[in-house]
């Protein structure tokens, strides 16, 4: 009997031999688990990490994989590093997984002066994707979060994207994760308009026990999340399944994948809904324009490449 969608797991990943994937933040958590699953399925996987030592340690755990693993430095909180990473890319890239992220951290800035969560989670990936897009042949998967809905009424603070003078860690995280979904929406619209076959999709892991929760600005939240990680969360391998499902399954562009359990906290990957704010094409375009202005990176000209139709 064929497996139902809800039972999908990494053993269902078809042979990836001959395919290349970049996974950002692949030295830890769900990025590591996703990279591991792709490498074991035969892909050449590039671990795009800010600390090469941690990247090499992660790569060492995949030594027995069928595919090959390579470590390259990428600091998403530094646009010069993003440009350097993309400039070094040669050849086709089947799959770009925008996974790296920071959550609820104390107020801080990226090298370019952007609020750290918005700058790392959204702007760094925005620049990376657009710079690599001429090489991408299959799809871009961006990892968002159920936190794109929180706090209630979450929206993009277009008049103050850096939340200067009104910084709150959870608002900054929610805004960055909402930005991940709006980015996916507008990227897919632009790809379709350009006649490209490349797809943009998003995923979220539910609640997975990883290092993410250990940098929280609030001691109380940190303690609560440590307990949650122990008793409620799923493991990083299960948390990586929505990302892998979005990366592998034949889904429409702009799809959003998450766990199928109660509150989308855990479970097997399935298509999930998103907030009204995350579905607004006008906000998506406005965020795109603002992101182009802030990063100096624009949507590339995709004509005459293998992945385009017509
Ligand atoms: N875990 C959850 O319950 C959960 C829920 C919803 C969404 N998510 C999302 O899942 C994604 C992965 O998180 P995770 O849970 O696997 O957490 P994690 O274990 O902390 O992994 C995050 C990864 O991002 C990397 N990273 C952070 N800042 C970076 C930068 N400036 N440049 C490059 N890499 C950077 C980290 O590198 P270092 O190791 O060097 O710090 C690490 O490899 C994030 O986008 C997060 O928002 C997670």
Short mmCIF file of C-alpha atoms and ligand atoms in Angstrom, two decimals:
data_model
loop_
_atom_site.label_atom_id
_atom_site.label_comp_id
_atom_site.label_asym_id
_atom_site.label_seq_id
_atom_site.Cartn_x
_atom_site.Cartn_y
_atom_site.Cartn_z
CA UNK A 1 0.00 0.00 0.00
CA UNK A 2 1.44 3.48 -0.79
CA UNK A 3 2.41 5.62 2.18
CA UNK A 4 -0.07 8.33 3.10
CA UNK A 5 1.28 11.87 2.99
CA UNK A 6 1.07 12.17 6.77
CA UNK A 7 3.53 9.30 7.28
CA UNK A 8 6.23 10.81 5.07
CA UNK A 9 9.73 10.79 6.50
CA UNK A 10 13.34 11.03 5.32
CA UNK A 11 13.38 7.38 4.18
CA UNK A 12 11.01 8.51 1.40
CA UNK A 13 13.57 10.89 -0.08
CA UNK A 14 14.35 9.61 -3.58
CA UNK A 15 17.91 9.16 -4.80
CA UNK A 16 19.66 12.54 -4.70
CA UNK A 17 22.85 11.46 -6.48
CA UNK A 18 23.91 14.21 -8.89
CA UNK A 19 22.02 16.93 -7.01
CA UNK A 20 23.62 19.77 -5.07
CA UNK A 21 22.10 21.49 -2.05
CA UNK A 22 23.16 24.44 0.09
CA UNK A 23 21.83 24.42 3.67
CA UNK A 24 22.42 27.54 5.75
CA UNK A 25 23.02 27.01 9.47
CA UNK A 26 23.74 23.35 8.77
CA UNK A 27 26.06 22.78 11.73
CA UNK A 28 23.24 22.52 14.24
CA UNK A 29 19.59 21.62 14.87
CA UNK A 30 17.20 21.06 11.99
CA UNK A 31 19.68 22.40 9.42
CA UNK A 32 22.13 19.68 10.43
CA UNK A 33 19.39 17.03 10.32
CA UNK A 34 18.20 18.20 6.87
CA UNK A 35 21.75 18.29 5.49
CA UNK A 36 22.41 14.83 6.90
CA UNK A 37 19.26 13.37 5.30
CA UNK A 38 20.11 14.87 1.90
CA UNK A 39 23.71 13.66 2.06
CA UNK A 40 22.57 10.15 3.05
CA UNK A 41 20.24 10.18 0.03
CA UNK A 42 23.29 10.84 -2.15
CA UNK A 43 23.32 14.62 -2.65
CA UNK A 44 26.38 16.85 -2.59
CA UNK A 45 25.58 19.09 0.37
CA UNK A 46 27.26 22.39 1.15
CA UNK A 47 27.09 23.28 4.83
CA UNK A 48 26.90 27.08 4.81
CA UNK A 49 28.01 28.05 8.31
CA UNK A 50 29.36 31.08 10.13
CA UNK A 51 31.90 29.04 12.10
CA UNK A 52 33.91 26.67 9.92
CA UNK A 53 35.16 24.70 12.91
CA UNK A 54 31.58 23.87 13.93
CA UNK A 55 30.84 23.15 10.27
CA UNK A 56 33.70 20.66 10.02
CA UNK A 57 32.53 18.93 13.21
CA UNK A 58 29.06 18.59 11.65
CA UNK A 59 30.53 17.32 8.38
CA UNK A 60 32.48 14.68 10.32
CA UNK A 61 29.17 13.17 11.50
CA UNK A 62 28.20 12.58 7.84
CA UNK A 63 31.41 10.91 6.74
CA UNK A 64 29.64 7.64 6.02
CA UNK A 65 26.92 9.28 3.89
CA UNK A 66 26.48 8.15 0.28
CA UNK A 67 26.74 11.73 -0.92
CA UNK A 68 29.50 14.25 -0.31
CA UNK A 69 29.68 17.12 2.16
CA UNK A 70 31.55 20.40 1.95
CA UNK A 71 31.84 23.26 4.44
CA UNK A 72 31.80 26.89 3.32
CA UNK A 73 31.76 30.02 5.43
CA UNK A 74 28.64 32.19 5.38
CA UNK A 75 27.75 34.84 7.95
CA UNK A 76 24.24 36.01 7.21
CA UNK A 77 24.71 38.94 9.58
CA UNK A 78 27.37 40.37 7.25
CA UNK A 79 26.41 41.21 3.66
CA UNK A 80 30.07 41.16 2.59
CA UNK A 81 30.23 37.51 3.68
CA UNK A 82 26.98 36.75 1.83
CA UNK A 83 28.38 38.34 -1.33
CA UNK A 84 31.64 36.44 -0.94
CA UNK A 85 29.81 33.13 -0.55
CA UNK A 86 27.65 33.74 -3.62
CA UNK A 87 30.56 35.04 -5.72
CA UNK A 88 32.40 31.77 -5.09
CA UNK A 89 29.54 29.69 -6.46
CA UNK A 90 30.05 27.96 -9.77
CA UNK A 91 27.69 25.65 -11.63
CA UNK A 92 24.15 24.58 -10.90
CA UNK A 93 22.55 24.57 -7.48
CA UNK A 94 19.47 22.35 -7.30
CA UNK A 95 18.34 23.28 -3.85
CA UNK A 96 18.87 26.27 -1.59
CA UNK A 97 17.63 25.80 1.96
CA UNK A 98 17.44 29.08 3.88
CA UNK A 99 17.43 27.56 7.36
CA UNK A 100 19.79 29.52 9.64
CA UNK A 101 18.24 31.70 12.27
CA UNK A 102 18.41 33.36 15.66
CA UNK A 103 15.45 33.73 18.01
CA UNK A 104 14.44 36.20 20.72
CA UNK A 105 18.01 37.42 21.20
CA UNK A 106 18.89 40.64 23.08
CA UNK A 107 18.88 43.77 20.90
CA UNK A 108 21.91 43.80 18.59
CA UNK A 109 22.84 44.72 15.05
CA UNK A 110 24.31 42.96 12.05
CA UNK A 111 27.60 44.20 10.56
CA UNK A 112 25.53 46.40 8.23
CA UNK A 113 23.53 47.93 11.07
CA UNK A 114 20.25 45.99 10.73
CA UNK A 115 18.36 44.64 13.73
CA UNK A 116 19.97 41.21 14.24
CA UNK A 117 16.93 38.92 13.81
CA UNK A 118 15.51 40.74 10.79
CA UNK A 119 19.00 41.15 9.36
CA UNK A 120 20.03 37.50 9.81
CA UNK A 121 16.77 35.62 9.32
CA UNK A 122 15.38 37.72 6.47
CA UNK A 123 17.81 40.21 4.89
CA UNK A 124 20.80 37.84 4.82
CA UNK A 125 18.71 35.14 3.14
CA UNK A 126 17.10 37.70 0.83
CA UNK A 127 20.53 38.76 -0.44
CA UNK A 128 21.87 35.20 -0.59
CA UNK A 129 18.89 33.92 -2.57
CA UNK A 130 18.93 36.69 -5.15
CA UNK A 131 22.68 36.40 -5.63
CA UNK A 132 22.51 32.61 -6.05
CA UNK A 133 19.26 32.51 -8.03
CA UNK A 134 20.89 32.49 -11.47
CA UNK A 135 22.41 29.12 -10.45
CA UNK A 136 19.29 27.58 -8.87
CA UNK A 137 17.60 24.91 -10.98
CA UNK A 138 14.91 23.43 -8.75
CA UNK A 139 13.81 25.32 -5.65
CA UNK A 140 14.40 27.60 -2.70
CA UNK A 141 13.04 26.51 0.68
CA UNK A 142 12.93 29.09 3.46
CA UNK A 143 12.37 28.08 7.08
CA UNK A 144 9.79 30.22 8.84
CA UNK A 145 7.97 29.59 12.12
CA UNK A 146 4.58 29.47 13.78
CA UNK A 147 5.94 32.61 15.45
CA UNK A 148 5.14 34.52 12.25
CA UNK A 149 1.70 34.92 13.89
CA UNK A 150 2.98 36.15 17.29
CA UNK A 151 2.60 38.39 19.15
CA UNK A 152 -1.04 38.83 18.07
CA UNK A 153 -1.51 41.18 15.13
CA UNK A 154 2.05 40.58 13.93
CA UNK A 155 2.84 42.72 10.91
CA UNK A 156 5.90 44.15 9.21
CA UNK A 157 6.92 47.45 10.85
CA UNK A 158 7.58 49.20 7.55
CA UNK A 159 8.10 52.56 9.24
CA UNK A 160 10.73 51.09 11.59
CA UNK A 161 12.06 47.76 10.32
CA UNK A 162 14.92 47.82 12.84
CA UNK A 163 12.42 48.42 15.68
CA UNK A 164 14.69 51.22 16.91
CA UNK A 165 13.41 52.51 20.24
CA UNK A 166 10.68 49.84 20.37
CA UNK A 167 12.72 46.64 20.35
CA UNK A 168 11.11 43.57 21.88
CA UNK A 169 12.82 40.21 21.21
CA UNK A 170 9.64 38.29 20.33
CA UNK A 171 8.32 41.05 18.08
CA UNK A 172 11.63 41.12 16.21
CA UNK A 173 11.61 37.33 15.82
CA UNK A 174 7.94 37.26 14.73
CA UNK A 175 8.59 40.02 12.21
CA UNK A 176 11.60 38.17 10.76
CA UNK A 177 9.63 34.93 10.41
CA UNK A 178 6.68 36.77 8.83
CA UNK A 179 9.23 38.29 6.45
CA UNK A 180 10.38 34.74 5.52
CA UNK A 181 6.84 33.92 4.37
CA UNK A 182 6.26 37.20 2.52
CA UNK A 183 9.65 36.75 0.86
CA UNK A 184 8.60 33.29 -0.35
CA UNK A 185 5.32 34.66 -1.71
CA UNK A 186 6.92 37.48 -3.68
CA UNK A 187 9.85 35.33 -4.82
CA UNK A 188 7.41 32.81 -6.28
CA UNK A 189 5.45 35.61 -7.97
CA UNK A 190 8.64 36.95 -9.55
CA UNK A 191 9.83 33.51 -10.62
CA UNK A 192 6.48 32.82 -12.29
CA UNK A 193 6.53 36.23 -13.97
CA UNK A 194 10.06 35.54 -15.24
CA UNK A 195 8.88 32.22 -16.72
CA UNK A 196 11.18 30.26 -14.40
CA UNK A 197 10.48 26.68 -13.36
CA UNK A 198 12.27 27.29 -10.06
CA UNK A 199 9.92 27.15 -7.09
CA UNK A 200 9.94 29.04 -3.79
CA UNK A 201 8.47 27.22 -0.80
CA UNK A 202 8.44 27.67 2.96
CA UNK A 203 8.42 25.28 5.91
CA UNK A 204 8.35 25.35 9.69
CA UNK A 205 9.46 22.61 12.10
CA UNK A 206 6.84 23.02 14.80
CA UNK A 207 8.68 22.86 18.09
CA UNK A 208 12.03 21.08 17.86
CA UNK A 209 14.57 20.78 20.64
CA UNK A 210 17.65 22.56 19.27
CA UNK A 211 20.14 25.27 20.27
CA UNK A 212 17.71 27.96 19.09
CA UNK A 213 16.04 28.43 22.45
CA UNK A 214 19.31 28.81 24.39
CA UNK A 215 20.03 32.40 23.26
CA UNK A 216 16.73 33.91 24.43
CA UNK A 217 17.04 37.38 25.98
CA UNK A 218 14.72 36.38 28.84
CA UNK A 219 16.01 34.02 31.56
CA UNK A 220 12.43 33.00 32.41
CA UNK A 221 11.62 32.14 28.78
CA UNK A 222 14.93 30.30 28.50
CA UNK A 223 14.07 28.13 31.49
CA UNK A 224 10.53 27.50 30.25
CA UNK A 225 11.82 26.53 26.83
CA UNK A 226 14.42 24.23 28.31
CA UNK A 227 11.60 22.38 30.06
CA UNK A 228 9.53 22.45 26.86
CA UNK A 229 12.44 21.08 24.87
CA UNK A 230 12.64 18.18 27.28
CA UNK A 231 8.97 17.29 27.60
CA UNK A 232 7.06 18.74 24.62
CA UNK A 233 9.35 19.24 21.66
CA UNK A 234 10.12 16.76 18.93
CA UNK A 235 13.72 16.01 18.06
CA UNK A 236 15.73 17.81 15.38
CA UNK A 237 15.28 14.94 12.93
CA UNK A 238 11.47 15.21 13.10
CA UNK A 239 11.79 19.01 13.02
CA UNK A 240 13.69 18.77 9.72
CA UNK A 241 10.94 16.78 7.96
CA UNK A 242 8.79 19.75 6.87
CA UNK A 243 11.91 21.35 5.35
CA UNK A 244 12.80 18.11 3.55
CA UNK A 245 9.22 17.56 2.40
CA UNK A 246 9.17 21.09 0.92
CA UNK A 247 12.54 20.39 -0.68
CA UNK A 248 11.59 17.06 -2.24
CA UNK A 249 7.85 16.69 -2.85
CA UNK A 250 6.11 17.98 -5.95
CA UNK A 251 4.25 20.90 -4.35
CA UNK A 252 2.96 24.14 -5.87
CA UNK A 253 5.16 27.22 -5.56
CA UNK A 254 4.65 29.29 -2.38
CA UNK A 255 3.45 26.19 -0.47
CA UNK A 256 4.01 26.20 3.28
CA UNK A 257 4.77 22.92 5.04
CA UNK A 258 4.59 22.19 8.77
CA UNK A 259 3.83 19.34 11.17
CA UNK A 260 0.31 17.87 11.16
CA UNK A 261 -0.12 17.53 14.95
CA UNK A 262 -2.04 19.66 17.43
CA UNK A 263 -1.18 23.34 17.02
CA UNK A 264 1.37 22.33 14.37
CA UNK A 265 3.82 21.71 17.22
CA UNK A 266 4.88 18.22 16.15
CA UNK A 267 4.02 15.47 13.71
CA UNK A 268 4.52 14.47 10.12
CA UNK A 269 4.88 17.08 7.35
CA UNK A 270 1.82 18.39 5.59
CA UNK A 271 0.64 21.61 3.92
CA UNK A 272 -0.33 24.20 6.56
CA UNK A 273 -1.98 27.60 6.63
CA UNK A 274 -0.46 30.99 7.35
CA UNK A 275 -1.66 34.25 8.86
CA UNK A 276 -3.53 36.83 6.81
CA UNK A 277 -0.52 39.16 7.13
CA UNK A 278 1.65 36.45 5.57
CA UNK A 279 -0.72 36.08 2.62
CA UNK A 280 -0.84 39.77 1.66
CA UNK A 281 0.76 40.27 -1.77
CA UNK A 282 1.00 44.05 -1.29
CA UNK A 283 3.04 43.66 1.90
CA UNK A 284 5.16 41.06 0.11
CA UNK A 285 5.99 43.52 -2.69
CA UNK A 286 6.62 46.35 -0.26
CA UNK A 287 8.96 44.18 1.82
CA UNK A 288 10.78 43.11 -1.34
CA UNK A 289 11.37 46.73 -2.39
CA UNK A 290 12.55 47.68 1.11
CA UNK A 291 14.86 44.64 1.21
CA UNK A 292 16.37 45.55 -2.17
CA UNK A 293 17.02 49.08 -0.93
CA UNK A 294 18.56 47.89 2.36
CA UNK A 295 20.79 45.17 0.90
CA UNK A 296 21.56 46.68 -2.51
CA UNK A 297 20.73 43.25 -4.00
CA UNK A 298 17.95 42.94 -6.58
CA UNK A 299 16.04 40.13 -8.26
CA UNK A 300 18.37 38.87 -11.00
CA UNK A 301 17.75 38.68 -14.71
CA UNK A 302 16.89 35.02 -15.28
CA UNK A 303 16.51 34.95 -19.06
CA UNK A 304 18.24 32.26 -21.13
CA UNK A 305 18.97 29.84 -18.32
CA UNK A 306 18.19 26.14 -18.15
CA UNK A 307 15.49 26.53 -15.51
CA UNK A 308 13.32 28.93 -17.49
CA UNK A 309 10.39 28.08 -19.69
CA UNK A 310 9.78 29.73 -23.03
N1 LIG B 1 13.60 24.75 16.89
C1 LIG B 1 12.35 25.19 16.76
O1 LIG B 1 11.45 24.81 17.54
C2 LIG B 1 12.00 26.12 15.65
C3 LIG B 1 10.67 26.51 15.53
C4 LIG B 1 10.30 27.34 14.47
C5 LIG B 1 11.25 27.75 13.55
N2 LIG B 1 12.55 27.36 13.71
C6 LIG B 1 13.53 27.83 12.72
O2 LIG B 1 14.38 26.77 12.34
C7 LIG B 1 15.62 27.30 11.86
C8 LIG B 1 16.78 26.50 12.41
O3 LIG B 1 16.81 26.66 13.80
P1 LIG B 1 17.18 25.49 14.82
O4 LIG B 1 15.99 25.29 15.68
O5 LIG B 1 17.77 24.35 14.11
O6 LIG B 1 18.25 26.25 15.74
P2 LIG B 1 19.83 26.09 15.93
O7 LIG B 1 20.16 24.71 16.34
O8 LIG B 1 20.23 27.20 16.83
O9 LIG B 1 20.39 26.35 14.47
C9 LIG B 1 20.46 27.64 13.93
C10 LIG B 1 21.59 27.69 12.94
O10 LIG B 1 21.65 29.01 12.39
C11 LIG B 1 23.00 29.41 12.42
N3 LIG B 1 23.17 30.87 12.39
C12 LIG B 1 22.76 31.77 13.31
N4 LIG B 1 23.17 33.00 12.94
C13 LIG B 1 23.84 32.87 11.78
C14 LIG B 1 24.52 33.76 10.92
N5 LIG B 1 24.64 35.07 11.19
N6 LIG B 1 25.09 33.28 9.79
C15 LIG B 1 25.03 31.96 9.51
N7 LIG B 1 24.43 31.06 10.30
C16 LIG B 1 23.84 31.52 11.42
C17 LIG B 1 23.55 28.80 13.71
O11 LIG B 1 24.96 28.83 13.72
P3 LIG B 1 25.79 28.70 15.09
O12 LIG B 1 25.74 27.26 15.49
O13 LIG B 1 27.15 29.16 14.69
O14 LIG B 1 25.13 29.58 16.09
C18 LIG B 1 22.96 27.41 13.59
O15 LIG B 1 23.72 26.64 12.71
C19 LIG B 1 15.61 28.78 12.23
O16 LIG B 1 15.32 29.55 11.09
C20 LIG B 1 14.46 28.90 13.23
O17 LIG B 1 13.87 30.18 13.21
C21 LIG B 1 12.95 26.55 14.72
#
